Short mmCIF file of N, CA, C and O in Angstrom, two decimals:
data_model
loop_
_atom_site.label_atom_id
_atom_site.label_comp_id
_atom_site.label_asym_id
_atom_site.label_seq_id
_atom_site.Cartn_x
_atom_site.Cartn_y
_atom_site.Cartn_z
N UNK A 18 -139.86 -59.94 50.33
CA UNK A 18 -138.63 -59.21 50.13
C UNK A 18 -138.14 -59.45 48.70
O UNK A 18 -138.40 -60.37 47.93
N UNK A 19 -137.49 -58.55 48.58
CA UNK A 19 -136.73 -58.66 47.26
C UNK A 19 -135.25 -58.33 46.56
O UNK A 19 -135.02 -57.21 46.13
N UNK A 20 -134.44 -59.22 46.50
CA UNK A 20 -133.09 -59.44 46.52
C UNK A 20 -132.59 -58.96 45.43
O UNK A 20 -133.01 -59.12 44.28
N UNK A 21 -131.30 -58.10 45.93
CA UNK A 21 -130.82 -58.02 43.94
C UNK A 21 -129.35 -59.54 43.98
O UNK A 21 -128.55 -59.94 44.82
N UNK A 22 -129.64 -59.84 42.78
CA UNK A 22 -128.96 -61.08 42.64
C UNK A 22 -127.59 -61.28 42.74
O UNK A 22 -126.98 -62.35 42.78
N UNK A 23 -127.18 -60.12 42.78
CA UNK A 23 -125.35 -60.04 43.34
C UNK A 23 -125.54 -60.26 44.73
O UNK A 23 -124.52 -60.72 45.25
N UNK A 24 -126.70 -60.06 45.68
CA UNK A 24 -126.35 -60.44 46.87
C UNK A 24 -125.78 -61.65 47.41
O UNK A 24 -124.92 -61.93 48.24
N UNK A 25 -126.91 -62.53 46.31
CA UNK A 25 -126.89 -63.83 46.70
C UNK A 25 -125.36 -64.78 46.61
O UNK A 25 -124.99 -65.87 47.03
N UNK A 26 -124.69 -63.52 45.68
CA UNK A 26 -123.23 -64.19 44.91
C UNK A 26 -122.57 -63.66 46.22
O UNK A 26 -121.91 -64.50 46.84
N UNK A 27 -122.64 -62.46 46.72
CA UNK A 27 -122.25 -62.01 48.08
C UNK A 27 -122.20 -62.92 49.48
O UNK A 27 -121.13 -63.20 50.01
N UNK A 28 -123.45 -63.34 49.99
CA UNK A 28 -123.50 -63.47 51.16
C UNK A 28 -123.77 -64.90 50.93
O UNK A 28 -123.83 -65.51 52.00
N UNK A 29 -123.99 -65.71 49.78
CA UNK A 29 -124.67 -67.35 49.28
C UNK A 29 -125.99 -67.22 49.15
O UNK A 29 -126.58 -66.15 49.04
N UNK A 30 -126.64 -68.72 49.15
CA UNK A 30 -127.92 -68.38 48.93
C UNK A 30 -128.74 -69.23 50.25
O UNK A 30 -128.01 -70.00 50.88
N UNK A 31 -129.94 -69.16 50.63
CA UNK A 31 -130.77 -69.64 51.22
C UNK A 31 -130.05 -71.37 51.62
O UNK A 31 -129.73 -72.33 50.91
N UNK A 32 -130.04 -71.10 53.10
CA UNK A 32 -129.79 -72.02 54.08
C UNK A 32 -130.57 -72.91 53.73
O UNK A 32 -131.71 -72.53 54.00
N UNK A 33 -130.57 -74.54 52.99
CA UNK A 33 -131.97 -75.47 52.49
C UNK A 33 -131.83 -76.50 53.46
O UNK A 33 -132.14 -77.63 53.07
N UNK A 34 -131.22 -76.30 55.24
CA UNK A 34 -131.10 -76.84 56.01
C UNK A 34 -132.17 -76.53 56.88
O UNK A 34 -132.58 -77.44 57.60
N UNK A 35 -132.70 -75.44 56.93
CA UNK A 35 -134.18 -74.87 57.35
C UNK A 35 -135.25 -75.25 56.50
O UNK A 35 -135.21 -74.91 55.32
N UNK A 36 -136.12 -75.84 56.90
CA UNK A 36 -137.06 -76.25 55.84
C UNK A 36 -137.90 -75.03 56.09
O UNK A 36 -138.50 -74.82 55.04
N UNK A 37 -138.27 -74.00 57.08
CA UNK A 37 -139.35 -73.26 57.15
C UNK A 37 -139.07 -72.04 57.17
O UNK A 37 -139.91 -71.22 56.79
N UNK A 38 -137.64 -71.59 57.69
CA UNK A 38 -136.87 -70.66 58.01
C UNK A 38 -135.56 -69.45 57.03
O UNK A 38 -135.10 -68.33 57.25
N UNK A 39 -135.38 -70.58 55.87
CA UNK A 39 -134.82 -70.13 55.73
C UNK A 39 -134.35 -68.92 55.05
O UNK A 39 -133.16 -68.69 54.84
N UNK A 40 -135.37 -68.09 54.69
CA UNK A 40 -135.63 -66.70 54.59
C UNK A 40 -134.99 -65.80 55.35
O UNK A 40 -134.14 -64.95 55.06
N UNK A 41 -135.64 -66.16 56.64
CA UNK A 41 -135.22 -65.33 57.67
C UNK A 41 -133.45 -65.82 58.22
O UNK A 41 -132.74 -65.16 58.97
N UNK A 42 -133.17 -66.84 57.72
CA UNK A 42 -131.37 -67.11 58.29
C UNK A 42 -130.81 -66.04 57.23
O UNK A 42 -129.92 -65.31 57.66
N UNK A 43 -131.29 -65.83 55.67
CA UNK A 43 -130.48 -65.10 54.94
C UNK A 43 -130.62 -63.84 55.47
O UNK A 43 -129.67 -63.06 55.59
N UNK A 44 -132.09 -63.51 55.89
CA UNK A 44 -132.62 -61.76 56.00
C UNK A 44 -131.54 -61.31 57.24
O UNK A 44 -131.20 -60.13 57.22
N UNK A 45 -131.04 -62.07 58.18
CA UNK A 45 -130.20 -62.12 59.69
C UNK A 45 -129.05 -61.54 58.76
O UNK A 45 -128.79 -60.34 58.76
N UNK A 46 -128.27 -62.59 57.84
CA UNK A 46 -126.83 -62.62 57.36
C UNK A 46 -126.88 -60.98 56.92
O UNK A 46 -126.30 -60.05 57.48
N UNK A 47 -127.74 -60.91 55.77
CA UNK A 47 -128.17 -59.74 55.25
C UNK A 47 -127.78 -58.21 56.41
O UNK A 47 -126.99 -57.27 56.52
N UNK A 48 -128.56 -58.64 56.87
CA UNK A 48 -128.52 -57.76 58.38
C UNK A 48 -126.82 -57.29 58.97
O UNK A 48 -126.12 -56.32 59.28
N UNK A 49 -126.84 -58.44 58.87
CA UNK A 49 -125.02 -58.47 59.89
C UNK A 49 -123.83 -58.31 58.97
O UNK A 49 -122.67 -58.56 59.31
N UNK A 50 -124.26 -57.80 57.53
CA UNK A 50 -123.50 -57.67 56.66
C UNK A 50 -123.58 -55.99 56.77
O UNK A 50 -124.60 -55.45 56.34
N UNK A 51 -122.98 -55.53 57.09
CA UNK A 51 -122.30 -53.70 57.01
C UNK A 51 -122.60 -52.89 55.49
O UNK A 51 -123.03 -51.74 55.32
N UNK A 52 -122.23 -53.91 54.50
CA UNK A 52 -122.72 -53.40 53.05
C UNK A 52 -123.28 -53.26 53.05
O UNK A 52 -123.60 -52.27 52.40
N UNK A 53 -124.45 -54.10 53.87
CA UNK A 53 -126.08 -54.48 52.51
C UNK A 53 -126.77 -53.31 52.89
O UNK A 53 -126.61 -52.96 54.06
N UNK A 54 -127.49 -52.65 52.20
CA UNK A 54 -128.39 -51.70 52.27
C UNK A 54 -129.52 -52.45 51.76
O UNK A 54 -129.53 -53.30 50.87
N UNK A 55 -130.67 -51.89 52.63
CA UNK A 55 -131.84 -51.87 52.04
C UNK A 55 -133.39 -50.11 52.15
O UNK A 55 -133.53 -49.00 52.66
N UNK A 56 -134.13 -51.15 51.20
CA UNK A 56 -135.00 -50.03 51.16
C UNK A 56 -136.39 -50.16 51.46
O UNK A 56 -136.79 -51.22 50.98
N UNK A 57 -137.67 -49.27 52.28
CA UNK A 57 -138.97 -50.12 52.41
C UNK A 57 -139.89 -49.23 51.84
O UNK A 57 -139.53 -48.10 51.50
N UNK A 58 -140.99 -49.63 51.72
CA UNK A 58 -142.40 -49.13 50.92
C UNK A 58 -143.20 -48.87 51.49
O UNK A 58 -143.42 -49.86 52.19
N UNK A 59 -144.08 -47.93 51.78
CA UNK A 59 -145.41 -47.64 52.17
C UNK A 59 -146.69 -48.44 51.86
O UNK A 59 -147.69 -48.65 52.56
N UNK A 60 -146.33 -48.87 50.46
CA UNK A 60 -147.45 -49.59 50.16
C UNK A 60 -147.31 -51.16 50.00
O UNK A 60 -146.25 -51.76 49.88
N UNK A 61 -148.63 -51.72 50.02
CA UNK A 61 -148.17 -53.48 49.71
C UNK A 61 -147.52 -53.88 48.11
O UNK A 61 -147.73 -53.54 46.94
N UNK A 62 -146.89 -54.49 48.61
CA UNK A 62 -146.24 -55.02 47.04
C UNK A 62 -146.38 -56.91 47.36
O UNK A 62 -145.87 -57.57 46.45
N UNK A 63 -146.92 -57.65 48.38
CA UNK A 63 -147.26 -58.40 48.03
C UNK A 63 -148.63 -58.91 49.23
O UNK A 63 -148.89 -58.35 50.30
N UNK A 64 -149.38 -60.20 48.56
CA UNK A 64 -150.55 -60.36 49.50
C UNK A 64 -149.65 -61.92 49.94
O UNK A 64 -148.53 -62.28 49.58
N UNK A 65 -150.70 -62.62 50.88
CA UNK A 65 -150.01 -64.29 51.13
C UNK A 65 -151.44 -64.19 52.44
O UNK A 65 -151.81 -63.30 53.20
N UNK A 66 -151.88 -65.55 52.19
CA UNK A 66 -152.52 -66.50 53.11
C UNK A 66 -152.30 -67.17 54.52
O UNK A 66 -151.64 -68.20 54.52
N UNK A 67 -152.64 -66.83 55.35
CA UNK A 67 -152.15 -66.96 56.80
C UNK A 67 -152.09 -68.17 57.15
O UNK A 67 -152.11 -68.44 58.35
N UNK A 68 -151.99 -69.43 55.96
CA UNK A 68 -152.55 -70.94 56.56
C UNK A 68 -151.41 -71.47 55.78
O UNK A 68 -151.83 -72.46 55.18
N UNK A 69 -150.14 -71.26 55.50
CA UNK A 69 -149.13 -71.87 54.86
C UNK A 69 -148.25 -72.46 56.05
O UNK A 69 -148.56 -72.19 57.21
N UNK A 70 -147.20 -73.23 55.79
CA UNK A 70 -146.28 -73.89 56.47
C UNK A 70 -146.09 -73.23 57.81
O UNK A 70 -146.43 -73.61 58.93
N UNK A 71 -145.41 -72.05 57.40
CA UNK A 71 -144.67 -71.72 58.58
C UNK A 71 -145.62 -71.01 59.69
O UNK A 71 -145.15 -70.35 60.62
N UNK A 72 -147.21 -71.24 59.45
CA UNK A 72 -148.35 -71.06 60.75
C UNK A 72 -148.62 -71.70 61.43
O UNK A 72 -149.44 -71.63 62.35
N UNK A 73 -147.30 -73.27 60.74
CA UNK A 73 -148.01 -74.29 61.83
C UNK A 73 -146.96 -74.11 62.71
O UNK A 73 -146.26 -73.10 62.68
N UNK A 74 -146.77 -75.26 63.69
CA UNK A 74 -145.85 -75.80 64.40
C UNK A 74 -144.49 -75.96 64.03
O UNK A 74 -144.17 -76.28 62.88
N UNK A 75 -143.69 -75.75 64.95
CA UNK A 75 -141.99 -75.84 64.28
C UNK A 75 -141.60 -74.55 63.80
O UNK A 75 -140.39 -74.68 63.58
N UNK A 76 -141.94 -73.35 63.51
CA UNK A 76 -141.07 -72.38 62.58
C UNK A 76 -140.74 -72.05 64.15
O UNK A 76 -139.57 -71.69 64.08
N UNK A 77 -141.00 -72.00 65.11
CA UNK A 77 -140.32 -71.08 66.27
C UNK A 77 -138.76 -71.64 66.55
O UNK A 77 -137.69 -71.02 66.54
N UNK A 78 -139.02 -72.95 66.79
CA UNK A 78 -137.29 -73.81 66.86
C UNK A 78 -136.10 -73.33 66.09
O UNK A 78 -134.99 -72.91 66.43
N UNK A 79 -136.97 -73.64 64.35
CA UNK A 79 -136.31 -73.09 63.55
C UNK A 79 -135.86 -71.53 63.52
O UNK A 79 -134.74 -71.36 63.05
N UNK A 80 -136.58 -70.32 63.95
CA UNK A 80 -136.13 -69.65 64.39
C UNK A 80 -135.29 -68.98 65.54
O UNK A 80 -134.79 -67.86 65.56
N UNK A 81 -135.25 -69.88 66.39
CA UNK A 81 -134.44 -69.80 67.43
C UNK A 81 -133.13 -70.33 67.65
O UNK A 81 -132.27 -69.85 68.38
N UNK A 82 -133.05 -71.67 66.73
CA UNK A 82 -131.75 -71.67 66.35
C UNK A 82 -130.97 -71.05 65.48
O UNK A 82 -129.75 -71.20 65.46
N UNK A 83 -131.75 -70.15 64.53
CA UNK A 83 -131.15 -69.27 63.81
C UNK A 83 -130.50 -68.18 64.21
O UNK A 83 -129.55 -67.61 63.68
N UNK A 84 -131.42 -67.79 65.79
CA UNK A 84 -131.08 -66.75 66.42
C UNK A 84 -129.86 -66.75 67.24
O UNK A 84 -128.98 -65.90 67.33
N UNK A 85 -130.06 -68.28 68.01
CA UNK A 85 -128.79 -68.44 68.69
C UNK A 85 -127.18 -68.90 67.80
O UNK A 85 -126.02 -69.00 68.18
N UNK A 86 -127.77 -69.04 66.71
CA UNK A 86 -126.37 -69.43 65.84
C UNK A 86 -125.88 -68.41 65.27
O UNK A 86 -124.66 -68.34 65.11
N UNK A 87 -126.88 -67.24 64.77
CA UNK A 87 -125.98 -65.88 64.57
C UNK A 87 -126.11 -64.38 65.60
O UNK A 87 -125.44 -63.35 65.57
N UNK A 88 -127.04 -64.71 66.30
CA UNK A 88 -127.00 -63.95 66.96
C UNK A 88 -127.10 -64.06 68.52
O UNK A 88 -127.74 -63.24 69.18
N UNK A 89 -126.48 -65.06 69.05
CA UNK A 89 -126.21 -65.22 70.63
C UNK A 89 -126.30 -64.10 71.38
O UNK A 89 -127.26 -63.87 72.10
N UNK A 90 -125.22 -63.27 71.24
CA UNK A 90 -125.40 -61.99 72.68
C UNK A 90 -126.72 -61.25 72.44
O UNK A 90 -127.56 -60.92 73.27
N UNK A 91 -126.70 -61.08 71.16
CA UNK A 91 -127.96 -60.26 70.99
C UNK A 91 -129.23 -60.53 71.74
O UNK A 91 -129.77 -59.69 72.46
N UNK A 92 -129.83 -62.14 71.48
CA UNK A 92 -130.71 -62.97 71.93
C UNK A 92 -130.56 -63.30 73.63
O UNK A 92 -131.52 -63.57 74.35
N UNK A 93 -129.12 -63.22 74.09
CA UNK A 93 -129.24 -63.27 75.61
C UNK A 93 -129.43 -62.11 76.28
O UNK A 93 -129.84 -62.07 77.44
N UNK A 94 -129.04 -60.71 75.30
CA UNK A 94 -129.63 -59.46 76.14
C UNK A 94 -130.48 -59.35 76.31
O UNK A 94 -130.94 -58.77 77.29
N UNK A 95 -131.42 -60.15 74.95
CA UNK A 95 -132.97 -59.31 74.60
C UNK A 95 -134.08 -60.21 75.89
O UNK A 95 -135.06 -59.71 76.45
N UNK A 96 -133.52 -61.70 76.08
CA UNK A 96 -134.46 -62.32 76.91
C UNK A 96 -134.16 -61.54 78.59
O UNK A 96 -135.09 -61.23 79.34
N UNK A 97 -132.51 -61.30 78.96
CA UNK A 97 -132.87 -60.53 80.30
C UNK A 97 -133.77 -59.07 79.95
O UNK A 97 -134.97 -59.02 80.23
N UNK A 98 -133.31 -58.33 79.54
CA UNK A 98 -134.09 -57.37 79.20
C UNK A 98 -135.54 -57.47 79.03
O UNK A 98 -136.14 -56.53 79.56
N UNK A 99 -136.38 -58.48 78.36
CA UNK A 99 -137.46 -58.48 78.41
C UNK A 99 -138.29 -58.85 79.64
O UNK A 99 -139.46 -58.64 79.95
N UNK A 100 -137.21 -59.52 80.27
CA UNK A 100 -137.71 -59.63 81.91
C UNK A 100 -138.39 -58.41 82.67
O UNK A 100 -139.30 -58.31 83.50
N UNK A 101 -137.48 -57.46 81.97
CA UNK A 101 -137.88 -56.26 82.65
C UNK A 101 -139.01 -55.79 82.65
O UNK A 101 -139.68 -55.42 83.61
N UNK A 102 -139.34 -55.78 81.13
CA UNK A 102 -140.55 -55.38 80.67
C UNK A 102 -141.64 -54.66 81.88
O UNK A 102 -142.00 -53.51 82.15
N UNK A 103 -141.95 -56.10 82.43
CA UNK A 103 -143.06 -55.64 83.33
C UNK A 103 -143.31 -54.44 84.62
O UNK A 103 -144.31 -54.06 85.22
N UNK A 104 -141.68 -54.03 84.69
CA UNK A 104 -141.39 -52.69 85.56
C UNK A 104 -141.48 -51.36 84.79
O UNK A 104 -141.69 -50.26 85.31
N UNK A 105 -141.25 -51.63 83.33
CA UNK A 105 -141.41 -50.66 81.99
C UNK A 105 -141.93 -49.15 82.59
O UNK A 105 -141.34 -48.10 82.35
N UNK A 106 -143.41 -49.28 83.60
CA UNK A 106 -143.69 -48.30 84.30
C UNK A 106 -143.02 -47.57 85.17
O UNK A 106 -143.07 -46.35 85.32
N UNK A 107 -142.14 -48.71 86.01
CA UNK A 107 -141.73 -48.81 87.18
C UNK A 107 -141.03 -47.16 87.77
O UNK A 107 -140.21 -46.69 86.98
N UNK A 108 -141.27 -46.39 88.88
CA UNK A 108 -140.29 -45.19 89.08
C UNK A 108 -138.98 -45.75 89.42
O UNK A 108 -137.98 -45.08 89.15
N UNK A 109 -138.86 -46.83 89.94
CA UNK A 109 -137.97 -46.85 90.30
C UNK A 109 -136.71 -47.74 88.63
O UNK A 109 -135.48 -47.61 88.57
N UNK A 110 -137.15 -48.12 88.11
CA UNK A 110 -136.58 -48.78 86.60
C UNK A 110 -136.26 -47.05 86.20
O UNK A 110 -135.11 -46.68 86.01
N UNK A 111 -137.48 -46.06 86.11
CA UNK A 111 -137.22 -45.07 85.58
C UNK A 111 -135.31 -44.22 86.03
O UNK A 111 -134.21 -43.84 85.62
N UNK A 112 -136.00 -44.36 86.88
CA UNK A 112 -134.63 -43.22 88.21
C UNK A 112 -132.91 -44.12 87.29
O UNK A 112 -131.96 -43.75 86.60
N UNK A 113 -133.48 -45.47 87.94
CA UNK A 113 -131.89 -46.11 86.90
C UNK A 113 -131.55 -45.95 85.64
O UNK A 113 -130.35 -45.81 85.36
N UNK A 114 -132.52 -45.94 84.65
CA UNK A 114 -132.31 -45.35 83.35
C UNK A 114 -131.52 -43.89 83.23
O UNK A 114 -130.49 -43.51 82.68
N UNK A 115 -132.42 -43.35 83.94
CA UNK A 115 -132.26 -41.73 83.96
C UNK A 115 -130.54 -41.64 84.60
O UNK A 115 -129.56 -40.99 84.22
N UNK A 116 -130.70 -42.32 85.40
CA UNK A 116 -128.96 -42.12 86.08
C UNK A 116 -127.82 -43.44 85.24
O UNK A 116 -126.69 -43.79 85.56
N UNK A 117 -128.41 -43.76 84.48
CA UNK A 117 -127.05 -44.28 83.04
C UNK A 117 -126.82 -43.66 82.33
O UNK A 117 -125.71 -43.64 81.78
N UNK A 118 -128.22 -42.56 81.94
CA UNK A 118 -127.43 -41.78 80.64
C UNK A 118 -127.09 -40.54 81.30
O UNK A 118 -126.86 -39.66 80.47
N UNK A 119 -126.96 -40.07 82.76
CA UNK A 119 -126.08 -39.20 83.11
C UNK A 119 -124.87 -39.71 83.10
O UNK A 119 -123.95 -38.90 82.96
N UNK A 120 -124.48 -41.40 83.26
CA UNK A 120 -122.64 -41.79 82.98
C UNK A 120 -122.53 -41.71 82.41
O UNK A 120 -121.34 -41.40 82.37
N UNK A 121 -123.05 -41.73 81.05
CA UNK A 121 -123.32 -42.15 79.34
C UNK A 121 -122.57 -40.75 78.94
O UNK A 121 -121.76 -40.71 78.01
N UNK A 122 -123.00 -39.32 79.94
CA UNK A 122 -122.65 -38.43 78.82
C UNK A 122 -121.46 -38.10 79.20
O UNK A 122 -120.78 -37.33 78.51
#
């Protein structure tokens, strides 16, 4: 990613309480900030090696407390919800969908 440097005066800089993570605590803030715009590319603009730090052990913690510290409800919808997943097919998951967004409208 690539930051323009007023952000950093914006939102602070990189959480150095995450030793593996902390990219992703700013990319969250970033996120949950209403201003920030961003923009993406079709093409690669960078390469990286699949055998660095955060492939080992530990970046998941670190990400999960990131998740639950800024994003709680989000993270408790997404784990019931993914429960679901496995009915995804289901007719009968279908029929309930279908009859929320008839309350919906």
């Amino acid at each position: 990613m690539f930051y323009k440097i007023t952000l950093f005066g914006k939102l602070g800089v990189y959480n150095e309480n995450y030793k593996i993570a902390g990219d992703y605590e700013f990319w969250i803030r970033c996120f949950l900030d209403k201003s920030t715009t961003s923009k993406s590319f079709t093409i690669p603009i960078a390469v990286f090696q699949l055998n660095g730090i955060s492939q080992e052990g530990g970046w998941g913690k670190e990400h999960e407390q990131i998740e639950q510290e800024l994003l709680p409800h989000l993270m408790a919808d997404f784990k019931h919800f993914e429960k679901l997943l496995t009915y995804e097919n289901s007719r009968v998951l279908k029929a309930i969908i279908k009859i929320q967004t008839w309350f919906k409208k």
